[in-house]
Tab-separated table of C-alpha atoms and ligand atoms in Angstrom:
chain	number	residue	atom	x	y	z
A	1	MET	CA	-0.021	0.039	-0.016
A	2	ARG	CA	1.346	3.370	-1.029
A	3	TYR	CA	-0.196	5.472	1.791
A	4	PRO	CA	-0.330	4.614	5.529
A	5	ARG	CA	-3.705	3.564	6.698
A	6	MET	CA	-5.538	5.830	9.007
A	7	ALA	CA	-5.955	3.050	11.500
A	8	GLN	CA	-2.115	3.033	11.968
A	9	LEU	CA	-2.133	6.629	13.224
A	10	ARG	CA	-2.932	5.772	16.811
A	11	THR	CA	-1.936	8.793	18.731
A	12	PRO	CA	-2.402	12.524	18.215
A	13	GLN	CA	1.331	12.641	17.691
A	14	ASP	CA	1.112	9.936	14.869
A	15	PHE	CA	-1.690	11.883	13.193
A	16	GLN	CA	0.222	15.165	13.486
A	17	THR	CA	3.332	13.645	12.220
A	18	ARG	CA	1.615	12.346	9.189
A	19	LEU	CA	0.021	15.756	8.512
A	20	ASP	CA	3.471	17.334	8.764
A	21	GLU	CA	4.916	14.740	6.252
A	22	LEU	CA	2.223	15.816	3.886
A	23	ASP	CA	2.633	19.491	4.652
A	24	LEU	CA	-1.059	19.754	5.554
A	25	GLU	CA	-2.443	22.272	7.784
A	26	LEU	CA	-5.428	20.265	8.943
A	27	GLY	CA	-6.511	21.289	12.458
A	28	PHE	CA	-7.820	18.744	15.042
A	29	ASP	CA	-8.568	18.591	18.733
A	30	ALA	CA	-6.568	15.989	20.556
A	31	GLU	CA	-9.291	15.862	23.313
A	32	MET	CA	-12.920	15.413	22.597
A	33	GLN	CA	-15.465	17.502	24.518
A	34	ARG	CA	-18.634	16.055	25.884
A	35	GLY	CA	-21.969	17.141	27.187
A	36	PRO	CA	-24.162	19.947	26.032
A	37	ASP	CA	-21.351	22.535	25.699
A	38	ALA	CA	-19.295	20.320	23.268
A	39	PRO	CA	-19.033	22.203	19.953
A	40	LEU	CA	-20.683	19.375	17.901
A	41	ALA	CA	-23.623	19.307	20.268
A	42	GLN	CA	-24.558	22.974	19.750
A	43	SER	CA	-27.716	23.757	18.023
A	44	TYR	CA	-27.879	26.062	14.924
A	45	THR	CA	-30.660	28.536	14.522
A	46	LEU	CA	-31.709	29.520	11.004
A	47	ARG	CA	-32.792	33.034	10.214
A	48	ASP	CA	-36.424	32.019	10.216
A	49	GLY	CA	-36.032	30.739	13.796
A	50	PHE	CA	-35.833	27.000	13.187
A	51	ARG	CA	-33.445	25.366	15.612
A	52	ILE	CA	-31.354	22.403	14.218
A	53	GLY	CA	-30.416	20.251	17.244
A	54	ASN	CA	-26.571	19.581	16.636
A	55	ARG	CA	-23.886	19.950	13.986
A	56	PHE	CA	-23.928	16.709	12.161
A	57	CYS	CA	-25.449	16.251	8.735
A	58	VAL	CA	-26.391	13.185	6.827
A	59	GLN	CA	-25.100	13.786	3.210
A	60	PRO	CA	-27.320	12.512	0.369
A	61	MET	CA	-26.424	8.949	-0.397
A	62	GLU	CA	-28.355	7.156	-3.131
A	63	GLY	CA	-28.474	3.428	-3.286
A	64	TRP	CA	-29.268	2.668	-6.939
A	65	ASP	CA	-32.052	0.670	-5.512
A	66	GLY	CA	-35.422	2.273	-6.376
A	67	SER	CA	-37.885	0.616	-8.605
A	68	MET	CA	-37.745	1.089	-12.311
A	69	ASP	CA	-40.465	3.555	-12.076
A	70	GLY	CA	-38.651	5.573	-9.488
A	71	LYS	CA	-40.076	4.477	-6.141
A	72	PRO	CA	-38.269	3.543	-2.992
A	73	SER	CA	-37.524	-0.164	-2.309
A	74	GLU	CA	-37.101	-2.066	0.926
A	75	ASN	CA	-33.365	-1.180	0.751
A	76	THR	CA	-34.072	2.558	0.403
A	77	PHE	CA	-36.424	2.462	3.441
A	78	ARG	CA	-33.773	0.669	5.528
A	79	ARG	CA	-31.087	3.407	4.535
A	80	TRP	CA	-33.401	6.310	5.513
A	81	GLU	CA	-34.290	4.622	8.681
A	82	ARG	CA	-30.610	4.348	9.495
A	83	PHE	CA	-30.258	7.979	8.631
A	84	GLY	CA	-32.843	8.643	11.328
A	85	ILE	CA	-31.224	6.702	14.015
A	86	SER	CA	-27.832	8.404	13.371
A	87	GLY	CA	-28.598	11.242	15.657
A	88	ALA	CA	-27.616	13.847	13.049
A	89	LYS	CA	-30.069	16.676	13.039
A	90	LEU	CA	-29.702	17.859	9.480
A	91	VAL	CA	-30.515	15.468	6.732
A	92	TRP	CA	-29.326	16.982	3.491
A	93	GLY	CA	-31.502	15.545	0.832
A	94	GLY	CA	-31.592	11.936	1.719
A	95	GLU	CA	-30.554	11.105	-1.786
A	96	ALA	CA	-30.630	12.448	-5.373
A	97	THR	CA	-34.173	12.426	-6.584
A	98	ALA	CA	-34.707	13.140	-10.331
A	99	VAL	CA	-37.458	15.689	-11.192
A	100	ARG	CA	-38.353	13.701	-14.251
A	101	HIS	CA	-37.314	10.418	-15.990
A	102	ASP	CA	-34.804	11.630	-18.486
A	103	GLY	CA	-32.770	13.191	-15.649
A	104	ARG	CA	-32.198	10.046	-13.701
A	105	ALA	CA	-28.492	9.122	-13.164
A	106	ASN	CA	-29.418	5.424	-13.251
A	107	PRO	CA	-32.460	3.435	-13.996
A	108	HIS	CA	-32.989	2.888	-10.209
A	109	GLN	CA	-32.794	6.441	-9.116
A	110	LEU	CA	-35.863	7.873	-7.314
A	111	ILE	CA	-38.208	10.186	-9.163
A	112	ILE	CA	-40.478	12.812	-7.726
A	113	SER	CA	-43.786	12.779	-9.515
A	114	GLU	CA	-47.455	12.598	-8.705
A	115	TYR	CA	-47.421	8.783	-8.710
A	116	THR	CA	-44.343	8.466	-6.377
A	117	LEU	CA	-45.462	11.057	-3.741
A	118	SER	CA	-47.087	8.708	-1.258
A	119	GLU	CA	-43.968	6.546	-1.215
A	120	LEU	CA	-41.566	9.487	-0.810
A	121	GLU	CA	-43.868	10.759	1.945
A	122	ALA	CA	-43.606	7.341	3.730
A	123	LEU	CA	-39.714	7.336	3.207
A	124	ARG	CA	-39.574	10.593	4.946
A	125	GLN	CA	-41.813	9.429	7.764
A	126	THR	CA	-39.872	6.333	8.263
A	127	LEU	CA	-36.684	8.483	9.034
A	128	VAL	CA	-38.622	10.787	11.269
A	129	ASP	CA	-40.242	7.807	13.217
A	130	ALA	CA	-36.878	6.140	13.609
A	131	HIS	CA	-35.460	9.441	14.825
A	132	ILE	CA	-38.222	9.979	17.325
A	133	SER	CA	-38.053	6.489	18.607
A	134	HIS	CA	-34.335	6.851	19.402
A	135	PHE	CA	-34.199	10.568	20.514
A	136	GLY	CA	-37.727	11.444	21.648
A	137	THR	CA	-38.391	14.341	19.350
A	138	ALA	CA	-38.095	15.475	15.676
A	139	ASP	CA	-38.641	19.200	16.430
A	140	ASP	CA	-35.123	20.075	15.864
A	141	LEU	CA	-34.568	17.751	12.867
A	142	LEU	CA	-34.390	19.406	9.423
A	143	ILE	CA	-34.974	17.085	6.421
A	144	GLY	CA	-34.652	18.179	2.814
A	145	LEU	CA	-34.957	16.429	-0.534
A	146	GLN	CA	-32.315	16.670	-3.110
A	147	LEU	CA	-33.711	17.610	-6.444
A	148	THR	CA	-31.678	16.638	-9.620
A	149	HIS	CA	-31.381	16.395	-13.301
A	150	SER	CA	-28.322	14.377	-14.224
A	151	GLY	CA	-27.495	16.199	-17.420
A	152	ARG	CA	-24.643	14.614	-19.226
A	153	PHE	CA	-24.526	11.793	-16.782
A	154	SER	CA	-28.124	10.692	-17.330
A	155	ARG	CA	-28.822	6.876	-17.683
A	156	PRO	CA	-32.600	6.735	-17.207
A	157	THR	CA	-33.512	3.552	-18.851
A	158	ALA	CA	-33.137	-0.168	-18.296
A	159	GLY	CA	-29.619	-1.277	-19.378
A	160	GLY	CA	-28.100	2.038	-18.013
A	161	ALA	CA	-26.853	3.307	-21.230
A	162	LEU	CA	-25.790	7.048	-21.218
A	163	GLU	CA	-28.438	9.390	-22.561
A	164	PRO	CA	-26.826	12.779	-21.942
A	165	THR	CA	-28.539	16.074	-21.802
A	166	ILE	CA	-25.736	18.686	-22.484
A	167	LEU	CA	-25.634	22.443	-22.248
A	168	TYR	CA	-22.635	22.808	-24.438
A	169	HIS	CA	-19.913	20.776	-26.090
A	170	HIS	CA	-17.229	20.126	-23.490
A	171	PRO	CA	-14.131	19.093	-25.172
A	172	TYR	CA	-12.795	16.884	-22.324
A	173	LEU	CA	-16.138	15.262	-21.304
A	174	ASP	CA	-17.525	14.895	-24.909
A	175	GLU	CA	-14.415	12.949	-25.694
A	176	LYS	CA	-14.355	10.889	-22.510
A	177	TYR	CA	-17.930	9.794	-23.109
A	178	GLY	CA	-17.758	9.554	-26.871
A	179	LEU	CA	-20.279	12.467	-27.776
A	180	PRO	CA	-20.068	13.426	-31.462
A	181	PRO	CA	-19.766	17.070	-32.417
A	182	ASN	CA	-23.239	17.129	-33.790
A	183	TYR	CA	-24.851	15.685	-30.587
A	184	SER	CA	-27.702	18.061	-29.919
A	185	VAL	CA	-27.522	20.580	-27.057
A	186	ILE	CA	-30.695	21.244	-24.895
A	187	SER	CA	-32.567	24.341	-26.197
A	188	ASP	CA	-33.470	27.367	-24.122
A	189	GLY	CA	-37.155	26.377	-24.472
A	190	GLU	CA	-36.414	22.889	-23.148
A	191	ILE	CA	-34.584	24.406	-20.188
A	192	GLU	CA	-37.573	26.597	-19.340
A	193	MET	CA	-39.637	23.343	-19.275
A	194	LEU	CA	-37.117	21.864	-16.960
A	195	VAL	CA	-37.309	24.921	-14.669
A	196	ALA	CA	-41.076	24.288	-14.435
A	197	ASP	CA	-40.298	20.584	-13.562
A	198	PHE	CA	-37.982	21.685	-10.675
A	199	VAL	CA	-40.642	24.026	-9.438
A	200	ARG	CA	-43.351	21.404	-9.644
A	201	ALA	CA	-41.108	18.915	-7.812
A	202	ALA	CA	-40.204	21.439	-5.081
A	203	LYS	CA	-43.854	22.126	-4.442
A	204	GLN	CA	-44.617	18.402	-4.204
A	205	ALA	CA	-41.673	17.873	-1.779
A	206	TYR	CA	-43.182	20.688	0.370
A	207	GLU	CA	-46.507	19.147	0.319
A	208	ILE	CA	-45.281	15.765	1.611
A	209	GLY	CA	-43.477	17.372	4.437
A	210	PHE	CA	-39.903	18.138	3.326
A	211	GLN	CA	-38.555	21.242	5.055
A	212	PHE	CA	-36.225	22.265	2.264
A	213	VAL	CA	-35.198	21.225	-1.206
A	214	ASP	CA	-31.648	21.150	-2.514
A	215	LEU	CA	-31.222	22.494	-5.959
A	216	LYS	CA	-28.332	20.266	-6.759
A	217	HIS	CA	-25.357	22.048	-8.418
A	218	CYS	CA	-22.572	19.502	-8.041
A	219	HIS	CA	-20.647	16.465	-9.192
A	220	GLY	CA	-21.010	17.221	-12.870
A	221	TYR	CA	-24.773	17.047	-13.086
A	222	LEU	CA	-26.844	19.579	-14.925
A	223	GLY	CA	-26.968	22.318	-12.360
A	224	HIS	CA	-23.198	22.101	-11.976
A	225	GLU	CA	-22.774	22.232	-15.792
A	226	PHE	CA	-24.720	25.526	-16.013
A	227	LEU	CA	-21.950	27.205	-13.952
A	228	THR	CA	-19.319	26.431	-16.811
A	229	ALA	CA	-21.577	27.101	-19.727
A	230	TYR	CA	-19.232	30.004	-20.796
A	231	SER	CA	-19.376	28.975	-24.413
A	232	ARG	CA	-23.178	28.540	-24.619
A	233	SER	CA	-24.989	31.335	-26.575
A	234	GLY	CA	-28.335	32.597	-25.536
A	235	LYS	CA	-29.716	33.546	-22.150
A	236	TYR	CA	-28.345	30.456	-20.178
A	237	GLY	CA	-24.672	30.859	-21.197
A	238	GLY	CA	-21.761	33.231	-21.196
A	239	SER	CA	-22.001	35.709	-18.492
A	240	PHE	CA	-22.261	34.854	-14.846
A	241	GLU	CA	-25.738	36.284	-14.854
A	242	ASN	CA	-26.880	33.908	-17.735
A	243	ARG	CA	-25.026	30.855	-16.133
A	244	THR	CA	-26.981	31.290	-13.023
A	245	ARG	CA	-30.342	32.089	-14.682
A	246	PHE	CA	-31.491	28.503	-14.373
A	247	LEU	CA	-31.033	28.711	-10.481
A	248	ARG	CA	-32.632	32.130	-10.300
A	249	GLU	CA	-35.727	31.006	-12.322
A	250	ILE	CA	-36.234	27.960	-10.256
A	251	VAL	CA	-35.994	30.015	-7.018
A	252	THR	CA	-38.460	32.514	-8.352
A	253	GLY	CA	-40.868	29.809	-9.166
A	254	ILE	CA	-40.543	27.980	-5.848
A	255	ARG	CA	-41.038	31.406	-4.068
A	256	THR	CA	-44.473	31.748	-5.877
A	257	GLU	CA	-45.608	28.180	-5.691
A	258	ALA	CA	-44.313	27.141	-2.240
A	259	PRO	CA	-43.316	30.416	-0.475
A	260	ASN	CA	-42.682	28.682	2.921
A	261	LEU	CA	-40.393	26.111	1.476
A	262	ARG	CA	-36.675	26.665	2.349
A	263	ILE	CA	-34.150	26.233	-0.346
A	264	GLY	CA	-30.521	24.791	-0.235
A	265	VAL	CA	-27.721	24.297	-2.831
A	266	ARG	CA	-25.212	21.598	-2.729
A	267	LEU	CA	-22.339	23.065	-4.768
A	268	SER	CA	-19.107	21.581	-6.169
A	269	ALA	CA	-17.082	24.606	-4.981
A	270	PHE	CA	-14.131	23.567	-7.238
A	271	ASP	CA	-13.613	21.079	-9.953
A	272	MET	CA	-10.633	19.579	-11.868
A	273	PRO	CA	-9.911	18.026	-15.278
A	274	PRO	CA	-10.378	14.291	-15.556
A	275	PHE	CA	-7.940	11.848	-14.215
A	276	ARG	CA	-7.401	8.410	-15.786
A	277	PRO	CA	-5.322	5.314	-14.780
A	278	GLY	CA	-1.640	5.761	-15.782
A	279	ALA	CA	1.123	3.146	-16.080
A	280	ASP	CA	0.839	1.688	-12.534
A	281	MET	CA	-2.915	2.416	-12.554
A	282	ALA	CA	-2.165	5.559	-10.390
A	283	GLY	CA	-4.489	8.371	-11.401
A	284	GLU	CA	-2.874	10.938	-13.693
A	285	PRO	CA	-4.481	13.994	-15.189
A	286	VAL	CA	-5.338	14.165	-18.862
A	287	GLU	CA	-3.417	16.590	-21.006
A	288	LEU	CA	-4.638	20.178	-20.918
A	289	LEU	CA	-6.143	21.091	-24.387
A	290	ASP	CA	-6.240	24.855	-24.158
A	291	GLU	CA	-6.483	27.620	-21.702
A	292	ARG	CA	-10.235	28.136	-21.848
A	293	ARG	CA	-12.294	27.682	-18.621
A	294	TYR	CA	-14.084	24.402	-18.257
A	295	TRP	CA	-13.997	23.758	-14.519
A	296	PHE	CA	-15.851	25.754	-12.030
A	297	GLY	CA	-13.905	27.125	-9.151
A	298	ALA	CA	-10.474	26.221	-10.798
A	299	GLU	CA	-7.642	28.435	-11.691
A	300	GLN	CA	-7.760	29.109	-15.369
A	301	ALA	CA	-4.073	28.693	-16.235
A	302	ASN	CA	-3.700	25.673	-13.749
A	303	PRO	CA	-7.088	23.968	-13.275
A	304	PHE	CA	-5.519	21.620	-10.684
A	305	SER	CA	-5.655	24.372	-8.106
A	306	PHE	CA	-8.760	26.142	-6.943
A	307	ASP	CA	-9.642	29.690	-7.511
A	308	LEU	CA	-12.737	30.472	-5.523
A	309	GLU	CA	-13.512	33.830	-6.907
A	310	GLU	CA	-16.609	32.717	-8.850
A	311	THR	CA	-17.608	30.320	-6.195
A	312	VAL	CA	-17.646	33.267	-3.714
A	313	ARG	CA	-19.725	35.208	-6.185
A	314	PHE	CA	-22.156	32.293	-6.575
A	315	LEU	CA	-22.533	32.098	-2.818
A	316	GLU	CA	-23.115	35.817	-2.552
A	317	LEU	CA	-25.809	35.358	-5.066
A	318	LEU	CA	-27.369	32.573	-2.927
A	319	ASP	CA	-27.163	35.063	0.005
A	320	ALA	CA	-28.941	37.792	-2.124
A	321	LEU	CA	-31.672	35.186	-3.046
A	322	HIS	CA	-32.132	34.451	0.706
A	323	ILE	CA	-30.808	30.917	0.339
A	324	GLU	CA	-29.266	30.176	3.614
A	325	LEU	CA	-28.513	26.443	3.298
A	326	VAL	CA	-25.246	25.488	1.506
A	327	ASN	CA	-23.453	22.081	1.237
A	328	VAL	CA	-20.047	22.385	0.027
A	329	THR	CA	-18.558	19.546	-2.056
A	330	ALA	CA	-16.101	19.307	-4.869
A	331	GLY	CA	-15.452	17.661	-8.262
A	332	SER	CA	-17.306	14.687	-9.723
A	333	PRO	CA	-17.299	11.010	-8.980
A	334	TYR	CA	-17.066	10.327	-12.745
A	335	TYR	CA	-13.923	11.991	-13.798
A	336	CYS	CA	-11.950	12.974	-10.562
A	337	HIS	CA	-13.380	10.690	-7.826
A	338	HIS	CA	-10.292	11.222	-5.595
A	339	ILE	CA	-11.170	14.910	-5.376
A	340	GLN	CA	-14.782	14.272	-4.541
A	341	ARG	CA	-14.706	11.274	-2.177
A	342	PRO	CA	-11.133	10.549	-1.014
A	343	ALA	CA	-10.497	6.783	-0.722
A	344	LEU	CA	-7.630	4.367	-0.232
A	345	PHE	CA	-9.149	1.912	-2.651
A	346	PRO	CA	-10.596	3.067	-5.999
A	347	PRO	CA	-13.933	2.068	-7.433
A	348	SER	CA	-13.838	-0.397	-10.354
A	349	ASP	CA	-13.943	2.347	-13.040
A	350	GLY	CA	-11.334	4.391	-11.395
A	351	TYR	CA	-7.593	4.810	-10.664
A	352	GLN	CA	-5.361	4.316	-7.741
A	353	PRO	CA	-5.174	7.448	-5.526
A	354	PRO	CA	-2.642	9.881	-7.044
A	355	GLU	CA	-2.216	11.546	-3.566
A	356	ASP	CA	-2.711	10.541	0.032
A	357	PRO	CA	-6.431	10.635	0.454
A	358	LEU	CA	-5.749	12.914	3.424
A	359	VAL	CA	-4.710	15.574	0.956
A	360	GLY	CA	-8.224	15.360	-0.650
A	361	VAL	CA	-9.929	15.646	2.686
A	362	ALA	CA	-7.784	18.596	3.650
A	363	ARG	CA	-8.467	20.381	0.264
A	364	GLN	CA	-12.198	20.317	0.816
A	365	ILE	CA	-11.944	21.379	4.411
A	366	GLU	CA	-9.787	24.326	3.380
A	367	ALA	CA	-11.967	25.441	0.518
A	368	THR	CA	-15.030	25.266	2.802
A	369	ALA	CA	-13.179	27.305	5.437
A	370	ARG	CA	-12.247	29.994	2.926
A	371	LEU	CA	-15.818	30.061	1.633
A	372	LYS	CA	-17.202	30.355	5.162
A	373	ALA	CA	-14.901	33.312	5.805
A	374	HIS	CA	-16.131	35.088	2.816
A	375	VAL	CA	-19.702	34.604	3.254
A	376	PRO	CA	-20.142	33.906	6.983
A	377	ASN	CA	-23.937	34.253	7.297
A	378	LEU	CA	-24.693	31.190	5.225
A	379	LEU	CA	-25.034	27.813	6.827
A	380	MET	CA	-22.321	25.802	5.450
A	381	VAL	CA	-22.062	21.915	5.579
A	382	GLY	CA	-18.565	20.445	4.928
A	383	THR	CA	-17.986	17.290	3.001
A	384	ALA	CA	-15.406	14.499	2.678
A	385	TYR	CA	-14.931	13.545	6.242
A	386	SER	CA	-15.374	9.758	6.107
A	387	TYR	CA	-11.849	9.019	5.139
A	388	LEU	CA	-10.659	10.515	8.470
A	389	GLN	CA	-11.928	7.360	10.117
A	390	GLU	CA	-10.805	7.322	13.835
A	391	TRP	CA	-9.704	10.959	13.547
A	392	LEU	CA	-13.119	12.122	12.122
A	393	PRO	CA	-14.475	13.292	15.547
A	394	ASN	CA	-11.323	15.197	16.379
A	395	VAL	CA	-11.081	17.084	13.040
A	396	ALA	CA	-14.957	17.643	13.069
A	397	GLN	CA	-14.763	19.193	16.511
A	398	TYR	CA	-11.981	21.568	15.537
A	399	VAL	CA	-13.693	22.503	12.305
A	400	VAL	CA	-16.904	23.490	13.951
A	401	ARG	CA	-15.224	25.024	17.074
A	402	THR	CA	-13.160	27.327	14.876
A	403	GLY	CA	-16.042	28.156	12.663
A	404	GLN	CA	-14.466	26.653	9.424
A	405	ALA	CA	-17.776	24.998	8.676
A	406	ASP	CA	-21.151	24.927	10.592
A	407	PHE	CA	-22.003	21.248	10.017
A	408	ILE	CA	-20.040	18.054	9.449
A	409	GLY	CA	-21.459	16.115	6.558
A	410	LEU	CA	-21.105	12.313	6.616
A	411	GLY	CA	-21.546	10.295	3.489
A	412	ARG	CA	-19.986	6.826	3.321
A	413	MET	CA	-19.614	6.640	7.062
A	414	MET	CA	-23.553	6.650	7.195
A	415	LEU	CA	-23.560	3.422	5.305
A	416	SER	CA	-21.239	1.409	7.474
A	417	TYR	CA	-21.690	3.148	10.841
A	418	PRO	CA	-24.800	5.228	10.948
A	419	GLU	CA	-24.657	5.584	14.755
A	420	MET	CA	-21.362	7.401	14.629
A	421	PRO	CA	-22.792	10.779	15.340
A	422	VAL	CA	-24.771	9.783	18.428
A	423	ASP	CA	-21.817	7.777	19.708
A	424	ILE	CA	-19.532	10.840	19.311
A	425	LEU	CA	-22.169	13.138	20.950
A	426	THR	CA	-22.671	10.690	23.863
A	427	GLY	CA	-18.890	10.117	24.372
A	428	LYS	CA	-18.940	6.361	23.529
A	429	THR	CA	-15.952	4.691	22.294
A	430	LEU	CA	-16.143	4.374	18.588
A	431	GLN	CA	-17.140	0.909	17.203
A	432	ARG	CA	-14.018	0.252	15.213
A	433	LYS	CA	-15.404	-2.677	13.341
A	434	SER	CA	-17.985	-0.312	11.701
A	435	ILE	CA	-15.662	2.343	10.669
A	436	CYS	CA	-15.741	2.928	6.918
A	437	ARG	CA	-12.222	2.036	5.418
A	438	THR	CA	-13.142	3.415	2.049
A	439	PHE	CA	-13.051	0.184	0.125
A	440	SER	CA	-15.264	1.893	-2.487
A	441	ASP	CA	-17.563	-1.088	-2.799
A	442	CYS	CA	-20.434	1.384	-2.358
A	443	THR	CA	-19.423	2.936	-5.667
A	444	THR	CA	-18.015	-0.284	-7.448
A	445	ALA	CA	-21.342	-2.111	-7.000
A	446	PRO	CA	-23.452	0.459	-8.832
A	447	ARG	CA	-20.761	0.918	-11.402
A	448	ASN	CA	-21.432	-2.880	-12.115
A	449	GLY	CA	-25.235	-2.411	-12.162
A	450	LEU	CA	-25.743	-3.516	-8.575
A	451	VAL	CA	-27.414	-1.788	-5.613
A	452	SER	CA	-25.140	0.169	-3.412
A	453	GLY	CA	-24.356	-0.449	0.280
A	454	CYS	CA	-21.593	-1.217	2.645
A	455	PHE	CA	-20.545	-4.683	1.463
A	456	PRO	CA	-17.530	-5.104	3.725
A	457	LEU	CA	-19.044	-4.062	6.991
A	458	ASP	CA	-22.727	-4.172	6.923
A	459	ALA	CA	-24.027	-7.811	7.324
A	460	TYR	CA	-27.319	-6.864	5.459
A	461	TYR	CA	-25.182	-6.413	2.283
A	462	LYS	CA	-22.276	-8.661	3.138
A	463	GLU	CA	-24.518	-11.682	3.457
A	464	SER	CA	-26.710	-10.813	0.483
A	465	PRO	CA	-26.490	-12.673	-2.877
A	466	VAL	CA	-25.408	-9.371	-4.514
A	467	ALA	CA	-22.202	-9.670	-2.471
A	468	GLU	CA	-21.174	-12.776	-4.510
A	469	THR	CA	-21.828	-10.880	-7.801
A	470	LEU	CA	-19.850	-7.982	-6.613
A	471	LYS	CA	-16.927	-10.296	-5.720
A	472	THR	CA	-16.710	-11.506	-9.365
A	473	ALA	CA	-16.720	-7.894	-10.615
A	474	LYS	CA	-14.007	-6.973	-8.177
A	475	ALA	CA	-11.866	-10.071	-9.140
A	476	GLN	CA	-11.918	-8.730	-12.714
A	477	MET	CA	-10.973	-5.319	-11.406
A	478	LYS	CA	-8.032	-6.737	-9.518
A	479	GLU	CA	-6.638	-8.381	-12.841
A	480	LYS	CA	-6.936	-4.960	-14.437
A	481	PHE	CA	-4.876	-3.382	-11.700
A	482	GLU	CA	-2.217	-6.173	-11.676
B	1	FMN	C1	-22.687	5.319	-2.702
B	1	FMN	C2	-22.723	6.836	-2.704
B	1	FMN	C3	-23.833	7.560	-3.005
B	1	FMN	C4	-23.863	8.903	-3.181
B	1	FMN	N1	-25.057	9.548	-3.475
B	1	FMN	C5	-25.069	10.805	-3.562
B	1	FMN	C6	-26.265	11.569	-3.915
B	1	FMN	O1	-27.345	11.015	-4.065
B	1	FMN	N2	-26.200	12.963	-3.881
B	1	FMN	C7	-25.065	13.732	-3.694
B	1	FMN	O2	-25.080	14.821	-3.783
B	1	FMN	N3	-23.908	12.906	-3.398
B	1	FMN	C8	-23.892	11.652	-3.285
B	1	FMN	N4	-22.813	11.085	-2.886
B	1	FMN	C9	-21.530	11.798	-2.378
B	1	FMN	C10	-21.609	11.846	-0.921
B	1	FMN	O3	-22.752	12.684	-0.434
B	1	FMN	C11	-20.427	12.608	-0.349
B	1	FMN	O4	-20.230	13.863	-0.965
B	1	FMN	C12	-19.190	11.763	-0.596
B	1	FMN	O5	-19.372	10.361	-0.233
B	1	FMN	C13	-17.918	12.335	0.226
B	1	FMN	O6	-18.284	12.308	1.607
B	1	FMN	P1	-17.703	11.156	2.627
B	1	FMN	O7	-16.223	11.250	2.635
B	1	FMN	O8	-18.433	11.392	3.879
B	1	FMN	O9	-18.223	9.785	2.065
B	1	FMN	C14	-22.793	9.625	-2.855
B	1	FMN	C15	-21.541	8.965	-2.538
B	1	FMN	C16	-21.488	7.642	-2.477
B	1	FMN	C17	-20.235	6.896	-2.143
């Protein structure tokens, strides 16, 4: 293994030494505070007076396990129930939910539509009931639904073939995904119809009890692609104003149709050009084609470094639109997965980590801290904490205590160890056998057409027949890496 495992860093000194070796300025508290005064136990009061009970957030985690017509399955209900027992008081979106069929990222993604509403309502209620049965109240629990259109990563129909909706021809991504130069670009009129779908979906989410909707602008999906539509002509491309028109139109529509619904945005604050497996399968960046801007939040001359100027401008726009809830993430799982979800072991369609995954964790924490410093009155959720493993609580406490982020978002850890937040808050010793070790099976499984879940650590998946199929897929992957 090229990088030391987190579990080997047993003492604060070990952890600090590793951070020093990597030249990373990642703060952490050696001692965890307990009780009601602990930083992570503090509530957060929104501008409208709603009090969120603590500083943990469940990140959206889809399971590729809905029915073909977009309804939740038994697996989906189980996952949301586990979100409920986590003790986290902010549930950001549950999972990506397509506002219509052609925007699904996979044929098993949830859809919000008239015919799925009662199931989505039951899904939310399952989470709430589980939360109340463990913690007595849901009065300080805030739950949103993540609304999405998957844009150039849409795979809506059985078989999962790519059926991209694109805003412009992107030289890197068109090439990577084999889009010909004459592939059609969505028209302004079609975008207006999509805006209407988002507004309709938001209103429906409100009617079935969701307290906010996330207008997803991350990970390469359509909302994110708008932000780099520099080369698109017409009212949705070119200037910053045009590239944010989609968002502003949806917000205007929601404010008319569901004025009491809160709005949030999950944003890839910075992005990078694609990486691919190099000679020893280690990730290496593709060659740069020209100096034009294709990556939101990246330096124009060197897109492997972030430049948050436009990101700050975007957050200032959210503030001006009275959008208080922001979830900061980065990159895309499709073309730079080590940026987005740092892991020691890559997914089957990926490459070996080109950097110690701790570097990826620190990069997202630093970007979030800088953004928080620029636009302090937005509620900011930070992302990419799972790789920290045993050191997650210590970094989390430091980040919240020093105001670098308001909430600690947990993604993969929620699949292996959903009780981690409550264990931290109550001062219990962490259950080491449940700590996510970033094997990436939760990504490899869906990349091979299977449901997601924690196959190494969650007996429900480990002992399921799907685990066998996954084993075969992984064996093939191993051959590829050898
Ligand atoms: C299996 C899986 C499913 C995910 N589903 C979503 C999703 O539906 N929406 C979203 O915005 N991010 C999704 N993500 C990204 C996570 O929310 C999170 O940003 C990422 O895993 C990094 O956080 P972590 O280090 O805590 O895992 C998913 C990630 C994984 C591994």
